[in-house]
C-alpha cells in the first residue's frame, strides 16, 4: 500500500485558487500479480479531506483540460478505449468540490462519505454518497453503468439512484448521452417527495449561450418540493399566506444567461 500526505495539483494560471486539487492523505493499494502482465489494478484508492476546484473561464476553457486536443467524433474501438488502469474501489471522506464559472455562479459539494466500487471495467459501478450540495442534505446510493462504457462513449450510460434529499424521499433513473456540445438526460424517471416527472432534457453549449431543451411529463409536481405539511398544533400565530406561490419578488436576471425551449405537461399541481 502506498501512502501519500499533503498531495497538491496546481491550478490553471487563471484559476481563482493556487491548487486545483489538495488532498490531506492519499492511500493506494495495488494488486501485484497483474503487474507481471503489464496491467495496473488498484484494489482501493482512499482520499481523506480532498478539496477539488473546477473552474470554467468565459471563453469556455476549463481548468481540468490541461491542453488536451479536442476529441475526435469517430466512434472509438471499445478494446482500445478500455481504461489502462482498473480501480476496484474509491473512497472519499471529509471532501469538498467547488464548481464555478465566470458567470458568477458556484456550486459547493460537501462530501461526508463517497464510495464507488466495481469488479472490473465491464461491471456496473455501485455508488453511495452522503453529504450536501449547496447546504442541501443528500444521502443516496445506487448504480452507474460500467466504467468501460463511459470511456468508450457507449450511450446511453445508465444511472439509477435512490435515497433522500433535504429529508424527502428521492429516486432517479435515466440514461446519459454526450455528443459534442450536446449533453442529454434520456428516459428520465424522477420522484422527489410528491413530485413525479418523466421525459428527457438536454443542454447544448454550442451556441453563444447555453440552450436548455426539454420535454417533460409529470404525474404530479409539488410546488414546495415535497408533500404538504399539516399545520403545527399550538397557539395561533401570524396568519399564513394561502398562496400556492409566494408573493415575494423573484430575481429573473440569471435567466438571461441561458436560452430554453421545451414542453412541460402536468396532470396534478400540488
Short mmCIF file of C-alpha atoms in Angstrom, two decimals:
data_model
loop_
_atom_site.label_atom_id
_atom_site.label_comp_id
_atom_site.label_asym_id
_atom_site.label_seq_id
_atom_site.Cartn_x
_atom_site.Cartn_y
_atom_site.Cartn_z
CA UNK A 1 0.00 0.00 0.00
CA UNK A 2 1.24 3.47 -0.96
CA UNK A 3 0.61 6.34 1.49
CA UNK A 4 1.00 10.00 0.45
CA UNK A 5 0.39 13.07 2.60
CA UNK A 6 -0.37 16.66 1.58
CA UNK A 7 -0.84 15.94 -2.14
CA UNK A 8 -1.34 19.03 -4.29
CA UNK A 9 -2.06 19.60 -8.00
CA UNK A 10 -1.55 23.13 -9.33
CA UNK A 11 -4.45 25.04 -10.82
CA UNK A 12 -4.50 26.77 -14.21
CA UNK A 13 -2.66 30.14 -14.21
CA UNK A 14 -6.02 31.96 -14.49
CA UNK A 15 -7.65 29.92 -11.70
CA UNK A 16 -9.02 31.50 -8.53
CA UNK A 17 -7.00 29.24 -6.21
CA UNK A 18 -3.35 28.11 -6.30
CA UNK A 19 -4.33 24.41 -6.26
CA UNK A 20 -6.90 22.63 -8.39
CA UNK A 21 -6.69 19.65 -6.02
CA UNK A 22 -5.38 19.29 -2.48
CA UNK A 23 -5.57 16.00 -0.54
CA UNK A 24 -4.68 15.64 3.12
CA UNK A 25 -3.93 11.92 2.77
CA UNK A 26 -3.95 9.55 -0.22
CA UNK A 27 -3.87 5.76 0.18
CA UNK A 28 -3.45 3.42 -2.81
CA UNK A 29 -3.47 -0.39 -2.66
CA UNK A 30 -2.02 -2.09 -5.78
CA UNK A 31 -2.51 -5.72 -6.89
CA UNK A 32 0.96 -7.14 -7.57
CA UNK A 33 0.31 -10.18 -9.81
CA UNK A 34 -1.38 -8.23 -12.65
CA UNK A 35 1.79 -6.12 -12.94
CA UNK A 36 3.50 -9.19 -14.43
CA UNK A 37 1.03 -8.93 -17.33
CA UNK A 38 1.61 -5.18 -17.65
CA UNK A 39 -1.80 -4.44 -16.14
CA UNK A 40 -2.27 -1.96 -13.33
CA UNK A 41 -5.07 -2.88 -10.94
CA UNK A 42 -5.70 -0.62 -7.98
CA UNK A 43 -7.54 -2.57 -5.30
CA UNK A 44 -8.51 0.57 -3.42
CA UNK A 45 -7.94 4.33 -3.57
CA UNK A 46 -8.82 6.35 -0.47
CA UNK A 47 -8.75 10.15 -0.31
CA UNK A 48 -9.03 11.90 3.03
CA UNK A 49 -10.09 15.57 3.05
CA UNK A 50 -9.75 16.21 -0.70
CA UNK A 51 -10.55 19.73 -1.93
CA UNK A 52 -11.25 19.95 -5.68
CA UNK A 53 -11.88 23.20 -7.54
CA UNK A 54 -13.41 23.01 -11.03
CA UNK A 55 -13.49 26.26 -12.98
CA UNK A 56 -14.67 27.37 -16.42
CA UNK A 57 -13.41 30.60 -17.97
CA UNK A 58 -15.53 32.98 -20.01
CA UNK A 59 -14.06 31.64 -23.29
CA UNK A 60 -15.08 28.08 -22.36
CA UNK A 61 -11.63 26.91 -21.24
CA UNK A 62 -11.74 24.59 -18.23
CA UNK A 63 -9.01 24.17 -15.64
CA UNK A 64 -9.06 20.38 -16.00
CA UNK A 65 -8.47 20.32 -19.79
CA UNK A 66 -4.67 20.51 -19.37
CA UNK A 67 -4.21 21.39 -23.05
CA UNK A 68 -5.70 18.18 -24.43
CA UNK A 69 -6.62 18.16 -28.09
CA UNK A 70 -10.31 18.06 -28.89
CA UNK A 71 -11.74 14.57 -29.00
CA UNK A 72 -12.48 13.19 -32.46
CA UNK A 73 -16.04 12.42 -33.43
CA UNK A 74 -15.30 8.91 -34.65
CA UNK A 75 -16.52 6.01 -32.56
CA UNK A 76 -13.54 4.64 -30.60
CA UNK A 77 -12.60 1.00 -30.64
CA UNK A 78 -14.00 -0.44 -27.37
CA UNK A 79 -10.88 -2.53 -26.78
CA UNK A 80 -8.57 0.43 -27.30
CA UNK A 81 -10.78 2.68 -25.16
CA UNK A 82 -10.74 0.40 -22.13
CA UNK A 83 -9.00 2.13 -19.23
CA UNK A 84 -5.34 1.21 -18.79
CA UNK A 85 -5.76 1.38 -15.02
CA UNK A 86 -8.57 -0.51 -13.28
CA UNK A 87 -9.76 0.68 -9.87
CA UNK A 88 -11.77 -1.68 -7.69
CA UNK A 89 -12.88 0.77 -5.00
CA UNK A 90 -12.66 4.52 -4.46
CA UNK A 91 -13.48 6.09 -1.11
CA UNK A 92 -13.55 9.77 -0.16
CA UNK A 93 -14.21 11.32 3.23
CA UNK A 94 -14.39 14.89 4.51
CA UNK A 95 -14.10 16.23 0.98
CA UNK A 96 -15.16 19.40 -0.81
CA UNK A 97 -15.83 20.04 -4.51
CA UNK A 98 -16.40 23.59 -5.74
CA UNK A 99 -17.53 24.25 -9.31
CA UNK A 100 -17.59 27.85 -10.54
CA UNK A 101 -17.70 29.80 -13.79
CA UNK A 102 -17.19 33.38 -14.96
CA UNK A 103 -20.98 33.90 -14.95
CA UNK A 104 -20.73 34.28 -11.18
CA UNK A 105 -22.43 31.04 -10.14
CA UNK A 106 -20.76 28.47 -7.92
CA UNK A 107 -21.84 25.09 -6.57
CA UNK A 108 -20.31 23.62 -3.42
CA UNK A 109 -20.50 19.88 -2.67
CA UNK A 110 -19.52 18.74 0.81
CA UNK A 111 -18.63 15.03 0.94
CA UNK A 112 -19.07 13.29 4.27
CA UNK A 113 -18.52 9.94 2.58
CA UNK A 114 -18.42 8.76 -1.04
CA UNK A 115 -17.76 5.20 -2.20
CA UNK A 116 -17.51 3.80 -5.73
CA UNK A 117 -16.98 0.09 -6.32
CA UNK A 118 -16.70 -2.08 -9.44
CA UNK A 119 -15.24 -5.56 -10.01
CA UNK A 120 -13.78 -4.56 -13.39
CA UNK A 121 -14.27 -2.11 -16.27
CA UNK A 122 -17.18 -4.19 -17.63
CA UNK A 123 -19.08 -4.29 -14.32
CA UNK A 124 -21.61 -1.76 -13.09
CA UNK A 125 -20.36 0.79 -10.58
CA UNK A 126 -22.01 0.61 -7.15
CA UNK A 127 -22.08 4.05 -5.53
CA UNK A 128 -23.09 5.69 -2.25
CA UNK A 129 -22.93 9.36 -1.29
CA UNK A 130 -23.66 11.18 1.96
CA UNK A 131 -23.10 14.91 2.22
CA UNK A 132 -24.65 18.11 0.92
CA UNK A 133 -24.97 20.19 -2.25
CA UNK A 134 -25.13 23.93 -1.53
CA UNK A 135 -26.15 23.12 2.06
CA UNK A 136 -28.95 20.75 0.95
CA UNK A 137 -28.52 17.39 2.68
CA UNK A 138 -28.14 14.42 0.28
CA UNK A 139 -27.94 10.70 1.15
CA UNK A 140 -28.24 8.46 -1.93
CA UNK A 141 -26.97 5.15 -3.26
CA UNK A 142 -27.38 3.12 -6.44
CA UNK A 143 -25.57 2.08 -9.61
CA UNK A 144 -23.93 3.58 -12.69
CA UNK A 145 -23.10 1.79 -15.92
CA UNK A 146 -19.73 0.11 -16.47
CA UNK A 147 -16.73 2.43 -16.50
CA UNK A 148 -15.63 0.86 -19.79
CA UNK A 149 -18.88 2.01 -21.43
CA UNK A 150 -18.35 5.58 -20.23
CA UNK A 151 -14.74 5.71 -21.50
CA UNK A 152 -15.77 4.19 -24.85
CA UNK A 153 -18.70 6.65 -25.08
CA UNK A 154 -21.31 3.94 -25.45
CA UNK A 155 -24.58 5.78 -24.96
CA UNK A 156 -26.93 5.92 -23.22
CA UNK A 157 -24.99 5.50 -19.98
CA UNK A 158 -27.39 4.23 -17.28
CA UNK A 159 -27.82 5.82 -13.84
CA UNK A 160 -30.09 4.63 -11.03
CA UNK A 161 -30.02 6.32 -7.61
CA UNK A 162 -32.37 6.44 -4.63
CA UNK A 163 -32.31 7.91 -1.13
CA UNK A 164 -33.21 11.22 0.50
CA UNK A 165 -32.66 14.86 -0.46
CA UNK A 166 -33.44 17.56 2.09
CA UNK A 167 -35.23 14.90 4.11
CA UNK A 168 -37.55 13.91 1.24
CA UNK A 169 -37.51 10.53 -0.46
CA UNK A 170 -35.97 10.77 -3.93
CA UNK A 171 -35.15 8.44 -6.82
CA UNK A 172 -33.91 8.84 -10.37
CA UNK A 173 -33.41 6.51 -13.32
CA UNK A 174 -32.05 7.85 -16.60
CA UNK A 175 -29.66 7.37 -19.50
CA UNK A 176 -26.90 9.92 -20.09
CA UNK A 177 -25.62 10.91 -23.53
CA UNK A 178 -22.86 13.34 -24.53
CA UNK A 179 -22.31 14.11 -28.22
CA UNK A 180 -20.05 17.06 -28.95
CA UNK A 181 -21.62 20.14 -27.37
CA UNK A 182 -24.93 18.43 -26.55
CA UNK A 183 -25.31 16.71 -23.19
CA UNK A 184 -28.61 14.91 -22.59
CA UNK A 185 -30.61 13.03 -19.99
CA UNK A 186 -32.92 10.48 -21.63
CA UNK A 187 -35.69 8.17 -20.40
CA UNK A 188 -35.89 10.14 -17.16
CA UNK A 189 -37.95 8.78 -14.26
CA UNK A 190 -37.71 11.12 -11.27
CA UNK A 191 -39.52 11.14 -7.95
CA UNK A 192 -38.96 13.64 -5.15
CA UNK A 193 -41.45 13.82 -2.32
CA UNK A 194 -44.82 14.05 -4.07
CA UNK A 195 -43.27 15.05 -7.40
CA UNK A 196 -43.17 12.53 -10.27
CA UNK A 197 -41.58 13.55 -13.58
CA UNK A 198 -40.51 11.71 -16.71
CA UNK A 199 -39.19 12.55 -20.15
CA UNK A 200 -35.90 13.99 -21.37
CA UNK A 201 -33.86 17.18 -21.37
CA UNK A 202 -30.56 18.36 -22.80
CA UNK A 203 -28.10 21.24 -22.65
CA UNK A 204 -26.47 22.45 -25.86
CA UNK A 205 -23.35 24.55 -25.30
CA UNK A 206 -22.50 25.05 -28.97
CA UNK A 207 -24.10 28.49 -29.32
CA UNK A 208 -23.37 31.93 -27.98
CA UNK A 209 -25.27 30.95 -24.83
CA UNK A 210 -26.14 27.52 -23.39
CA UNK A 211 -29.56 26.31 -24.52
CA UNK A 212 -31.80 24.08 -22.41
CA UNK A 213 -34.09 21.74 -24.35
CA UNK A 214 -36.72 19.71 -22.50
CA UNK A 215 -39.79 17.52 -22.99
CA UNK A 216 -41.14 16.55 -19.58
CA UNK A 217 -44.36 14.86 -18.47
CA UNK A 218 -45.39 14.81 -14.84
CA UNK A 219 -47.96 12.78 -12.96
CA UNK A 220 -47.57 15.32 -10.14
CA UNK A 221 -45.49 18.36 -9.28
CA UNK A 222 -45.29 19.60 -5.70
CA UNK A 223 -44.68 23.35 -5.79
CA UNK A 224 -42.94 23.18 -2.42
CA UNK A 225 -40.73 20.26 -3.49
CA UNK A 226 -42.41 17.62 -1.35
CA UNK A 227 -45.64 16.57 0.36
CA UNK A 228 -47.67 19.26 2.06
CA UNK A 229 -47.17 19.56 5.79
CA UNK A 230 -50.02 19.81 8.26
CA UNK A 231 -50.07 22.99 10.35
CA UNK A 232 -48.39 22.61 13.73
CA UNK A 233 -50.64 22.41 16.79
CA UNK A 234 -50.49 25.15 19.40
CA UNK A 235 -51.39 28.78 19.88
CA UNK A 236 -52.39 30.64 16.75
CA UNK A 237 -49.53 32.65 15.29
CA UNK A 238 -49.39 35.15 12.47
CA UNK A 239 -51.75 34.32 9.63
CA UNK A 240 -50.03 32.21 6.98
CA UNK A 241 -50.30 33.01 3.29
CA UNK A 242 -52.70 30.82 1.28
CA UNK A 243 -50.88 31.49 -1.99
CA UNK A 244 -49.58 28.47 -3.86
CA UNK A 245 -46.55 30.51 -4.92
CA UNK A 246 -45.08 33.18 -2.60
CA UNK A 247 -45.73 36.83 -3.38
CA UNK A 248 -42.09 37.77 -2.83
CA UNK A 249 -40.07 39.22 -5.69
CA UNK A 250 -38.13 36.75 -7.84
CA UNK A 251 -34.80 37.70 -9.39
CA UNK A 252 -35.03 36.64 -13.04
CA UNK A 253 -31.70 38.15 -14.06
CA UNK A 254 -29.87 34.74 -14.14
CA UNK A 255 -32.29 33.61 -16.88
CA UNK A 256 -30.57 35.99 -19.30
CA UNK A 257 -27.50 33.71 -19.28
CA UNK A 258 -29.29 30.78 -20.97
CA UNK A 259 -31.88 30.07 -23.65
CA UNK A 260 -34.61 27.47 -23.19
CA UNK A 261 -37.14 25.68 -25.37
CA UNK A 262 -39.40 22.79 -24.44
CA UNK A 263 -42.66 21.35 -23.18
CA UNK A 264 -43.89 20.53 -19.69
CA UNK A 265 -47.16 18.63 -19.23
CA UNK A 266 -48.55 18.16 -15.70
CA UNK A 267 -51.58 16.19 -14.58
CA UNK A 268 -51.55 17.46 -10.99
CA UNK A 269 -50.04 20.56 -9.38
CA UNK A 270 -49.83 20.13 -5.62
#
